[in-house]
XYZ file of C-alpha atoms in Angstrom:
558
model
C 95.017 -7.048 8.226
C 93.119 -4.177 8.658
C 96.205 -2.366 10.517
C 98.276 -3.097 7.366
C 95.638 -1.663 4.953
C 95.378 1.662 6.533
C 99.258 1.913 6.038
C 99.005 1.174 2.706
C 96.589 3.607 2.702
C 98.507 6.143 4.293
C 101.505 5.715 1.690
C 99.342 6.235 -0.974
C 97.786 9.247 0.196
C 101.278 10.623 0.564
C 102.128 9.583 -3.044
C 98.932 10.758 -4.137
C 99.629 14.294 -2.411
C 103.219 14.400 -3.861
C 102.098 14.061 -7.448
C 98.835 16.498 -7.312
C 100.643 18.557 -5.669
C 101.818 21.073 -8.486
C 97.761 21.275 -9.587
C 96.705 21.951 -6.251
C 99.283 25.343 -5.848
C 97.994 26.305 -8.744
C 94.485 26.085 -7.666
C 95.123 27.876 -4.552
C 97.220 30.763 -6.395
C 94.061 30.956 -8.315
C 92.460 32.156 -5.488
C 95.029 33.713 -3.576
C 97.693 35.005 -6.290
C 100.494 34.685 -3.463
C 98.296 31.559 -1.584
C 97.420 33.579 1.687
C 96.497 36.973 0.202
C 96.429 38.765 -3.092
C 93.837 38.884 -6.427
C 92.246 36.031 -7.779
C 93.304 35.121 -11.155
C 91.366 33.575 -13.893
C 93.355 30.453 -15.561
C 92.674 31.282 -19.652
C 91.808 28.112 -21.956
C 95.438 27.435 -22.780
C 96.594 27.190 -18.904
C 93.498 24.987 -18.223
C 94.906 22.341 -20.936
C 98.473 22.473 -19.738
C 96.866 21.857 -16.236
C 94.795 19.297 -17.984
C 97.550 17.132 -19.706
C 99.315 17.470 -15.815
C 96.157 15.853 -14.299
C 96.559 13.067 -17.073
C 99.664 12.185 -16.954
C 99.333 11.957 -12.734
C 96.065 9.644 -13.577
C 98.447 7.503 -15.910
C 101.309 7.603 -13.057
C 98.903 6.552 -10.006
C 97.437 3.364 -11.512
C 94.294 1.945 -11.972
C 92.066 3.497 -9.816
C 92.883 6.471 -10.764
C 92.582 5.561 -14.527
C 89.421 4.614 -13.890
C 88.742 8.205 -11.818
C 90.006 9.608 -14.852
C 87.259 8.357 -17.012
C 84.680 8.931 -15.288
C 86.124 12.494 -14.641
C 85.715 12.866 -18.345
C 82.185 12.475 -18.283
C 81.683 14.936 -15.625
C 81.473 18.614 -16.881
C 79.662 19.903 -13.337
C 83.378 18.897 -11.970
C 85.746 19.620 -14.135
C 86.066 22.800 -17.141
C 85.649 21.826 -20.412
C 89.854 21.637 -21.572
C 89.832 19.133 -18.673
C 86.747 17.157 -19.844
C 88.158 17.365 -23.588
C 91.732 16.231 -22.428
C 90.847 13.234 -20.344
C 87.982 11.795 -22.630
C 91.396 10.596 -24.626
C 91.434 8.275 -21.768
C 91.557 4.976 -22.118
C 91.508 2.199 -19.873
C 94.461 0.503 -21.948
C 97.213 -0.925 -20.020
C 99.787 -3.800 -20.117
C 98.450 -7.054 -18.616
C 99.508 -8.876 -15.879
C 102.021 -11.455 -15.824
C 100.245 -14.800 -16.852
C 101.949 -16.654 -13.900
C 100.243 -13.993 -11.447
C 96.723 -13.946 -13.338
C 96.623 -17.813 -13.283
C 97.305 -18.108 -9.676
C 93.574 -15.888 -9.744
C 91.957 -17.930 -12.022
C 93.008 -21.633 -10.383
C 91.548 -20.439 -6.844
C 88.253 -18.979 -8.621
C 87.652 -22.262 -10.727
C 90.545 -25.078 -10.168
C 93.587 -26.027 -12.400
C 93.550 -24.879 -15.930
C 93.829 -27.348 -17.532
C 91.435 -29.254 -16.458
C 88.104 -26.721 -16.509
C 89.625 -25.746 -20.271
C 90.484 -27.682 -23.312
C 92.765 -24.919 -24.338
C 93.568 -21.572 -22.780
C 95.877 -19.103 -24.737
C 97.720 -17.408 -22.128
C 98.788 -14.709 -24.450
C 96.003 -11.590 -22.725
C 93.940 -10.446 -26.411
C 93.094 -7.593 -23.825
C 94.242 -5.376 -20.880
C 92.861 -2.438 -18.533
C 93.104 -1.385 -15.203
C 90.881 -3.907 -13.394
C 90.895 -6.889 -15.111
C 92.718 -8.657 -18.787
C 91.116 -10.918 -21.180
C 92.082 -14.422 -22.672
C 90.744 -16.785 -25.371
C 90.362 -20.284 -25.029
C 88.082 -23.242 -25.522
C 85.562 -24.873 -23.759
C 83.158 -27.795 -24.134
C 84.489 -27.283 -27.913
C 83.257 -23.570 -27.923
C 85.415 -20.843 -28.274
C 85.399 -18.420 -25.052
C 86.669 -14.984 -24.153
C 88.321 -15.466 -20.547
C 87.574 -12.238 -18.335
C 90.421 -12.198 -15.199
C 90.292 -9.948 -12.185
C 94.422 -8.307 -12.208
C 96.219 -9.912 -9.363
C 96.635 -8.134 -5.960
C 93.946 -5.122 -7.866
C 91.657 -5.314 -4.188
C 94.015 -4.158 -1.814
C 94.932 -1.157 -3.632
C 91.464 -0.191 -5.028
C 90.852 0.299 -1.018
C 93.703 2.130 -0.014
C 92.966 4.537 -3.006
C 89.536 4.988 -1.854
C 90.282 5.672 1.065
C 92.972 8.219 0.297
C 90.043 10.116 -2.041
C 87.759 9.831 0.917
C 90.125 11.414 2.789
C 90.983 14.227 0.321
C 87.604 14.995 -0.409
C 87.634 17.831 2.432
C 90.454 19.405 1.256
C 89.384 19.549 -2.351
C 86.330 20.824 -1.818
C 87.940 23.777 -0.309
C 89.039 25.094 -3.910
C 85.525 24.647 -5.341
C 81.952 26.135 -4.693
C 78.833 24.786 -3.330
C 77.869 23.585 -6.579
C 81.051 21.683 -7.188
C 81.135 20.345 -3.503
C 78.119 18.937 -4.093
C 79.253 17.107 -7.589
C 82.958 15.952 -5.812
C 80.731 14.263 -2.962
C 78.597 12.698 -5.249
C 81.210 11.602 -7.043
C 83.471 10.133 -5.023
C 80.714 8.125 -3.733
C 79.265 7.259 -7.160
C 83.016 6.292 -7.962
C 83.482 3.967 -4.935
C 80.235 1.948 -5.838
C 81.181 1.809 -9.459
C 84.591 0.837 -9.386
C 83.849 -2.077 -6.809
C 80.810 -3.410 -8.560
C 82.709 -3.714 -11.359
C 85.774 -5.772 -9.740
C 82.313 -8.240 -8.950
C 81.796 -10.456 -11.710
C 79.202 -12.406 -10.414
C 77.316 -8.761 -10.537
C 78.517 -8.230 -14.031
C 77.216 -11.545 -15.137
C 73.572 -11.468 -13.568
C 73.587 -7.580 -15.117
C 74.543 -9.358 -18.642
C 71.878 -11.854 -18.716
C 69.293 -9.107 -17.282
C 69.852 -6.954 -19.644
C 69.972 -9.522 -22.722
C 66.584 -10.858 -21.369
C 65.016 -7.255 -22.327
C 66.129 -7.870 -26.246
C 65.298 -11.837 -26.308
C 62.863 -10.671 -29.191
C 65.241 -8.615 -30.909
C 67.526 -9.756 -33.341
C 69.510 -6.851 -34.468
C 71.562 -7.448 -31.001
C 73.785 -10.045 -29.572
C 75.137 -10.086 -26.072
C 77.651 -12.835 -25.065
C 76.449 -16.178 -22.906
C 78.038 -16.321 -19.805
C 79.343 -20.074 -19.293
C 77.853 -21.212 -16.347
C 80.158 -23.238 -14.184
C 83.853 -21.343 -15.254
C 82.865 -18.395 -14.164
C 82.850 -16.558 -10.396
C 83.525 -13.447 -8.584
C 86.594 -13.134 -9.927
C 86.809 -14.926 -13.351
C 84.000 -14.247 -16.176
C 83.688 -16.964 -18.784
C 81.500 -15.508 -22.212
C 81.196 -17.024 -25.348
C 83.444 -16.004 -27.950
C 81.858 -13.392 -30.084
C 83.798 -11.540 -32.705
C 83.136 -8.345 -34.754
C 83.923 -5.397 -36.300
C 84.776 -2.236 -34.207
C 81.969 -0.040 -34.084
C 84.152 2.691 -35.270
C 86.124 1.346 -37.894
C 84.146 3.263 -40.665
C 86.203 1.607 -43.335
C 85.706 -1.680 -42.397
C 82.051 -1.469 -42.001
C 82.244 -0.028 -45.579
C 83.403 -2.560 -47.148
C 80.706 -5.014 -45.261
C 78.264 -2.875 -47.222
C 76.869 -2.010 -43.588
C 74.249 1.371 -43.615
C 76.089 2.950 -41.044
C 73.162 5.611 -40.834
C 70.725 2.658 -39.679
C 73.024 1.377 -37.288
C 74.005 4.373 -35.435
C 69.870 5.014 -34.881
C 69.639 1.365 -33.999
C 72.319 1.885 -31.183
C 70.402 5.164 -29.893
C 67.228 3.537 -29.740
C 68.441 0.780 -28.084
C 69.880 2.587 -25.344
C 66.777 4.504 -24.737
C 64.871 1.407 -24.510
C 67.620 0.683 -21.680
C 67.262 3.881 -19.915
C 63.528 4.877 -20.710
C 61.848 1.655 -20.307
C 64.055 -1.544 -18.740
C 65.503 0.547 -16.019
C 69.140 -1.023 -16.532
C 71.478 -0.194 -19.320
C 75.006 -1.215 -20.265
C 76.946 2.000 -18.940
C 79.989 1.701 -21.014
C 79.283 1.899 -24.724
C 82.713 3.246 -25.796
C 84.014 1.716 -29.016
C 85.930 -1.014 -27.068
C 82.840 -2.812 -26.139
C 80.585 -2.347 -29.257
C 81.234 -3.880 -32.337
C 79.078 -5.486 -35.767
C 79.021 -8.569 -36.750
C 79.108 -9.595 -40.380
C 75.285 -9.655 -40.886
C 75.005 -6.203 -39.221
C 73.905 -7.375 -35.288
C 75.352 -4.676 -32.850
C 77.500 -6.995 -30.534
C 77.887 -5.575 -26.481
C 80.795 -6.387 -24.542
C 82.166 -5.691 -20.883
C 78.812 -5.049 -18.402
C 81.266 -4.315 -15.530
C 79.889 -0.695 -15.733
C 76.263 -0.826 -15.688
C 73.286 0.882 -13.767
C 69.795 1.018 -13.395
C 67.650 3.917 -12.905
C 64.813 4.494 -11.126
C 61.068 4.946 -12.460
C 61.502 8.698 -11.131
C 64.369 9.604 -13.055
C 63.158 7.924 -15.837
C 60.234 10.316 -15.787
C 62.200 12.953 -15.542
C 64.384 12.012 -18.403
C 60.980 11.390 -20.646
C 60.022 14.871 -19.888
C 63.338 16.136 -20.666
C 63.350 14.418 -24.085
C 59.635 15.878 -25.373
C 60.706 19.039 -24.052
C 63.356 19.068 -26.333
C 61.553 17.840 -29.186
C 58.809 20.384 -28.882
C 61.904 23.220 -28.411
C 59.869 23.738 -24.976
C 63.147 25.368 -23.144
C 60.907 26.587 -20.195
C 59.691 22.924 -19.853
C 63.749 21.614 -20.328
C 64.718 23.516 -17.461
C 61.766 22.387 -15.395
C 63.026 19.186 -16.166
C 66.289 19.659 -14.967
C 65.288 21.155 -11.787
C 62.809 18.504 -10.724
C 65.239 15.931 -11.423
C 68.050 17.721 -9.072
C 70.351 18.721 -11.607
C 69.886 22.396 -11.913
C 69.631 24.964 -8.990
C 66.125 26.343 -8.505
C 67.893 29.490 -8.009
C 69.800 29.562 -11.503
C 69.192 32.328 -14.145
C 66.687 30.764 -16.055
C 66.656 33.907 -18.775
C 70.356 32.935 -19.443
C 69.706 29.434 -19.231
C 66.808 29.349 -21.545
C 69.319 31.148 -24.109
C 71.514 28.630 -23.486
C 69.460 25.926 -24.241
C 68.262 27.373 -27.273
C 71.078 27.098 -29.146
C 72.299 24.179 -27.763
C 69.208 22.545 -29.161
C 69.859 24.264 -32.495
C 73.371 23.117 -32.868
C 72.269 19.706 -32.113
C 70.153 19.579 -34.553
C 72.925 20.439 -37.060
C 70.680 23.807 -37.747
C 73.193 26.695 -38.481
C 73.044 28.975 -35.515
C 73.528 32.964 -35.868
C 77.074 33.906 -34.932
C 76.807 36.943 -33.445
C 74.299 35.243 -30.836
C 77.022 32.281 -30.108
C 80.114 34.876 -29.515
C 77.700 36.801 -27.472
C 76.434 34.016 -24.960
C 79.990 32.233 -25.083
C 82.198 35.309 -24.484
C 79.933 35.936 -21.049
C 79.737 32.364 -19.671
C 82.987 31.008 -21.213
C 80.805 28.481 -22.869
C 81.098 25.964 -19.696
C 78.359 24.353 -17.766
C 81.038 24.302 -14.798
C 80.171 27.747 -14.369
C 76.349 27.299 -14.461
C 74.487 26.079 -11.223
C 74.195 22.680 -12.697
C 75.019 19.157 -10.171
C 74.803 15.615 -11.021
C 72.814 13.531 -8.511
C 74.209 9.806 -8.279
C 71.961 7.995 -10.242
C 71.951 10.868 -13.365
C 75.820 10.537 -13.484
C 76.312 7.268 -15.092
C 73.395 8.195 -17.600
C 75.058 11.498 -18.641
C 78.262 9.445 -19.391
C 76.003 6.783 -21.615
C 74.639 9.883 -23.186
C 77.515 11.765 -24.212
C 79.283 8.505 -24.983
C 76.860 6.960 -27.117
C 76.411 10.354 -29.163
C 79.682 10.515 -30.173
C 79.771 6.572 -31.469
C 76.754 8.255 -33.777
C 78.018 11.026 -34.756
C 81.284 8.869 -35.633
C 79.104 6.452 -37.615
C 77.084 9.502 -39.560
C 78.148 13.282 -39.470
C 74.800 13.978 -39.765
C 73.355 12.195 -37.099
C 70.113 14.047 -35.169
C 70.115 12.419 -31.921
C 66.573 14.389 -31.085
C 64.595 13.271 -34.290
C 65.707 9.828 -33.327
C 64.602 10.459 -29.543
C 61.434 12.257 -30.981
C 60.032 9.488 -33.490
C 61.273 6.925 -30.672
C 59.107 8.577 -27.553
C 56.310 9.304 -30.408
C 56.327 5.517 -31.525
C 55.767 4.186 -27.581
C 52.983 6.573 -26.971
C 55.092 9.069 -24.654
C 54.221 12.519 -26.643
C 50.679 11.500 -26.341
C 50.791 10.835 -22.855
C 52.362 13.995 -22.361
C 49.961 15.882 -24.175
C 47.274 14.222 -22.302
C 49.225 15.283 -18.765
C 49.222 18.509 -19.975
C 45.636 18.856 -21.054
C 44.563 17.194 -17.715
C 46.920 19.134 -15.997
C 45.401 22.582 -17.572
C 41.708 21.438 -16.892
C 42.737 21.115 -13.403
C 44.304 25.049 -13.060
C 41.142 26.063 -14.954
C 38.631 24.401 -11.941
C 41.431 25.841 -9.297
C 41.004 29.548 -11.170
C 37.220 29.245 -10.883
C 37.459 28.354 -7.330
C 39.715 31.409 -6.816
C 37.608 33.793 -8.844
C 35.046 33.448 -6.421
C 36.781 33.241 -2.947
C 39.060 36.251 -3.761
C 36.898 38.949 -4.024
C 35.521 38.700 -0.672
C 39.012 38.562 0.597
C 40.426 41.547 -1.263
C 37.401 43.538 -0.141
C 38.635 42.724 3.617
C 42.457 43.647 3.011
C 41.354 47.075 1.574
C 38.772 47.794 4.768
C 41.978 46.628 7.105
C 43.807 49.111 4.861
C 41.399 51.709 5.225
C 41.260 51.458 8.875
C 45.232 51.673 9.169
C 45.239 47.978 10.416
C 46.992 46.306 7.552
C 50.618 44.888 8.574
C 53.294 43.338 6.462
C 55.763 40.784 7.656
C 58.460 40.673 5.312
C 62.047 38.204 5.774
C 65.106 39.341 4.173
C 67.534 37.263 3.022
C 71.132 37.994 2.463
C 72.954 35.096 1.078
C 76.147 37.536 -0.058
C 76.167 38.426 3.514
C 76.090 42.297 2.382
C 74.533 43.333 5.768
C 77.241 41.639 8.135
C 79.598 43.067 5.712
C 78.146 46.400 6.369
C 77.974 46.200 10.080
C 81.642 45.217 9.797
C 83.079 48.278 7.908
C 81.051 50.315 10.413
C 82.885 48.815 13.310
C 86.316 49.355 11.585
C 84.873 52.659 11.137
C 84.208 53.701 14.825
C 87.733 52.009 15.747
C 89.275 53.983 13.605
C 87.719 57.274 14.565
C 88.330 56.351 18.455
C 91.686 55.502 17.623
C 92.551 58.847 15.594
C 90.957 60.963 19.149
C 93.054 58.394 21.108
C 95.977 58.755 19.192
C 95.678 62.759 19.147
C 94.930 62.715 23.091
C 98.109 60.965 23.997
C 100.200 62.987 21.816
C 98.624 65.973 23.608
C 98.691 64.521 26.606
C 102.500 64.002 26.406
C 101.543 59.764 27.070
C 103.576 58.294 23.843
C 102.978 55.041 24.973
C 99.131 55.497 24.456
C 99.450 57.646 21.197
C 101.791 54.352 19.072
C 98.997 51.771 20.551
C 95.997 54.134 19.930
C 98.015 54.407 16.177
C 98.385 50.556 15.919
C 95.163 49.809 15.940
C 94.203 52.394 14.043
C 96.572 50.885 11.363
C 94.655 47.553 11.863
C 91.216 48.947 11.503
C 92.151 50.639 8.591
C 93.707 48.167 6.664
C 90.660 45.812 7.824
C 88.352 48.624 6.419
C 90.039 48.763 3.431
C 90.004 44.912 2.696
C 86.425 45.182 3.144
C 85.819 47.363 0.022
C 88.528 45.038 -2.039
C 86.301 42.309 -1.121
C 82.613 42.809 -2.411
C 83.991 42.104 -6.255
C 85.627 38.637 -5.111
C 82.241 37.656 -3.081
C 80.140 38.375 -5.888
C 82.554 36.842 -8.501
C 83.015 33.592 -6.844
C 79.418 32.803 -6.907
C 78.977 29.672 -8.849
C 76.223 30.851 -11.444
C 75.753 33.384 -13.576
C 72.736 35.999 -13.226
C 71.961 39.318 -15.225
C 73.787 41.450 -13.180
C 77.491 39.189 -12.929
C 76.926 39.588 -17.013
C 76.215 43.385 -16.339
C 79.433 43.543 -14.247
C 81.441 41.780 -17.070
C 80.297 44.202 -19.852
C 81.650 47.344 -17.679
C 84.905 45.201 -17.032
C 85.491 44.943 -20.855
């Protein structure tokens, strides 16, 4: 068995290779313009979407999996530019269902015959996606939604991990550090994902955990799971119908305050994320919807997370940050929680962040400043020193997700004043503002300690100093490699001079033999030497951050 699944394996990786093929030339020609040596070239907006609607269509052409890679690509701007991120959000996990035949065959070995654990069962799928399809029926004279694992979806979910595994290396040859990082992360992240939600016995206990947090609040409703039809495979819910969350019209003419509801959604996802610790990680349209008295209705826990008391720290601290427009305390933020570099530009980042919190706000932001910033850093965290650790990932995607269901529902939305009087209601500002004050009374008693045990210490330095007996130790680092670089054109250097006297001698000497090999590898040296030079641009260039003097560099460019 295991034999045949590494074949399968291997026949997909093939296929796979075949149809990313095209993407990855173009990759390497960007750079290596002719693949082993030449320029690099810089793909412009418009080649980056005609790469983009490529990748998509491959997705599409591969199958489920990589569907599913697809979305979660989407939600990943440390990975992927933003045309790519823009393109493949379109993505949805829409796809013909199975053959009823094939799907009942699944359901009979997960519960027994049909017709006998159902009074009626509509084989007609209501829905259909990647992993699994959806039926109605009755049961115990209640109607049900049927949730069915897609026949024979196990054996190639494996084989196309294992193919990704196996192209990891070679992918993370066309990216930086920073990238590396995010691919590795997310190829794991995407392997525990994708099989937790093929588990529906997971997806279940998630559902009833997660209801259990809002048993005392009535402006939700999350399905029952029927106890008894239901299994690792096959997910029996009650029946609950609605209104799309998105269908603006329809929730119109229900006389529903679509204002209310999208700050009724936010804050209960922050109650998720901030204070249960588990959340419902897939909020898109499909699996919200309003029922006629105005109850937000949550479908489909197959994606769903939890996140631990650290991060959630983290992300409190990120949210009163940006309420009190405290960049210098966003970016702390960030970097405590692994998802910005220590080493990143935090002058340009701080800008950054400034009007990113301004535009989210819906406050009109000076244009001059905008063109400015985006016309140096392409307006792309993919260029900025940002990562995603694993368990930030999945609430990135709620985040971005969830906003946009908002902003659908009211134009006007302001996620942060909903964040802010939501953190300020359960006490988190003021426990902030205590941290900080404790926090500050502590540096004060450390400075009075210091004000008296420096003195003495200074006075000993300048003595040592005095006395010629003061030595400094000092480590340089060279993460460009600039000194190797140097040692290496002096090298070329002294080859070439020897080879120049060589050459010369032999001619002199009447020796042709030793003149053309003394000339050879002066040739080499030279064009060695040369490289060198062409070099330092591309080194610098292909850092993965920006700092003041790559934005220096650009300005002279223009």
């Amino acid at each position: 068995m295991r034999v045949l699944g590494r074949l399968r394996a291997y026949r997909r990786f093939v296929l796979v290779a075949w149809q990313f093929l095209p993407l990855l030339l173009a990759y390497a020609r960007d750079r290596r313009r002719f693949l082993l040596f030449g320029k690099p070239r810089r793909a412009d907006p418009a080649t980056q979407r005609e790469r983009a609607e490529v990748l998509l269509a491959s997705l599409f052409a591969l199958g489920p999996t990589f569907v599913k890679l697809g979305q979660l690509l989407s939600s990943r701007p440390d990975v992927l530019p933003p045309a790519y991120v823009d393109v493949l959000s379109a993505l949805q996990d829409e796809v013909p269902p199975a053959e009823w035949e094939a799907a009942r065959e699944v359901v009979e070995d997960e519960l027994g015959p049909v017709d006998e654990r159902f009074d009626d069962f509509e084989t007609e799928a209501i829905s259909g996606a990647s992993l699994g399809q959806v039926y109605r029926a009755r049961a115990d004279g209640r109607d049900v939604a049927v949730k069915v694992r897609r026949p024979g979806v196990e054996e190639l979910v494996e084989a196309d991990l294992r193919v990704i595994r196996w192209s990891l290396p070679l992918l993370q040859r066309f990216v930086g550090d920073a990238r590396a990082f995010s691919l590795e992360n997310l190829a794991d992240e995407f392997a525990k994902t994708i099989r937790e939600e093929m588990d529906y016995e997971r997806e279940a206990a998630m559902l009833r955990e997660i209801a259990a947090n809002f048993d005392d609040d009535d402006r939700f409703v999350f399905p029952d799971v029927i106890d008894g039809r239901s299994g690792e495979r096959v997910l029996t819910m009650e029946f609950v119908g609605g209104t799309k969350i998105t269908d603006v019209a329809g929730l119109d003419e229900r006389g529903v305050d679509r204002t209310r509801l999208a700050e009724t959604l936010q804050r209960a996802y922050l109650q998720m994320i901030i204070e249960d610790g588990v959340f419902h990680a897939d909020p898109h349209p499909g699996n919200l919807s309003v029922t006629e008295d105005g109850k937000i209705v949550f479908y489909d826990f197959g994606m769903s997370g939890r996140v631990d008391p650290f991060i959630q720290e983290k992300i409190v601290d990120f949210y009163v940050a940006v309420a009190n427009r405290d960049t210098d305390a966003v970016l702390d933020a960030l970097v405590e929680a692994g998802t910005l570099s220590p080493d990143a530009d935090r002058a340009v980042m701080s800008e950054v962040l400034e009007l990113a919190i301004q535009d989210a706000r819906g406050e009109d932001v000076e244009r001059y400043r905008v063109q400015r910033i985006v016309d140096r850093i392409e307006d792309s965290i993919y260029e900025f020193p940002f990562r995603l650790p694993k368990n930030l990932a999945l609430v990135l995607r709620v985040a971005t997700v969830v906003e946009g269901v908002c902003v659908t529902l009211d134009p006007d939305f302001d996620f942060i004043d909903v964040a802010t009087d939501y953190l300020t209601e359960q006490g988190y500002r003021e426990e902030s503002v205590r941290t900080f004050l404790t926090e500050s009374r502590e540096q004060l008693r450390d400075g009075a300690r210091a004000a008296v045990r420096v003195p003495p210490k200074a006075e000993r330095a300048l003595d040592r100093l005095e006395r010629d007996d003061l030595y400094v130790r000092a480590g340089i680092e060279d993460p460009e490699d600039h000194f190797d670089r140097l040692a290496r054109r002096v090298i070329y250097g002294f080859v070439l001079a020897a080879a120049i006297v060589t050459s010369g001698l032999g001619y002199a000497l009447e020796t042709p033999e030793v003149a053309v090999a003394a000339g050879a590898l002066g040739f080499l040296a030279t064009v060695q030497l040369y490289r060198s030079f062409r070099s330092k641009r591309k080194t610098i260039g292909a850092k993965p951050q920006f700092t003041r003097q790559r934005l220096r560099e650009r300005r002279g460019e223009e």
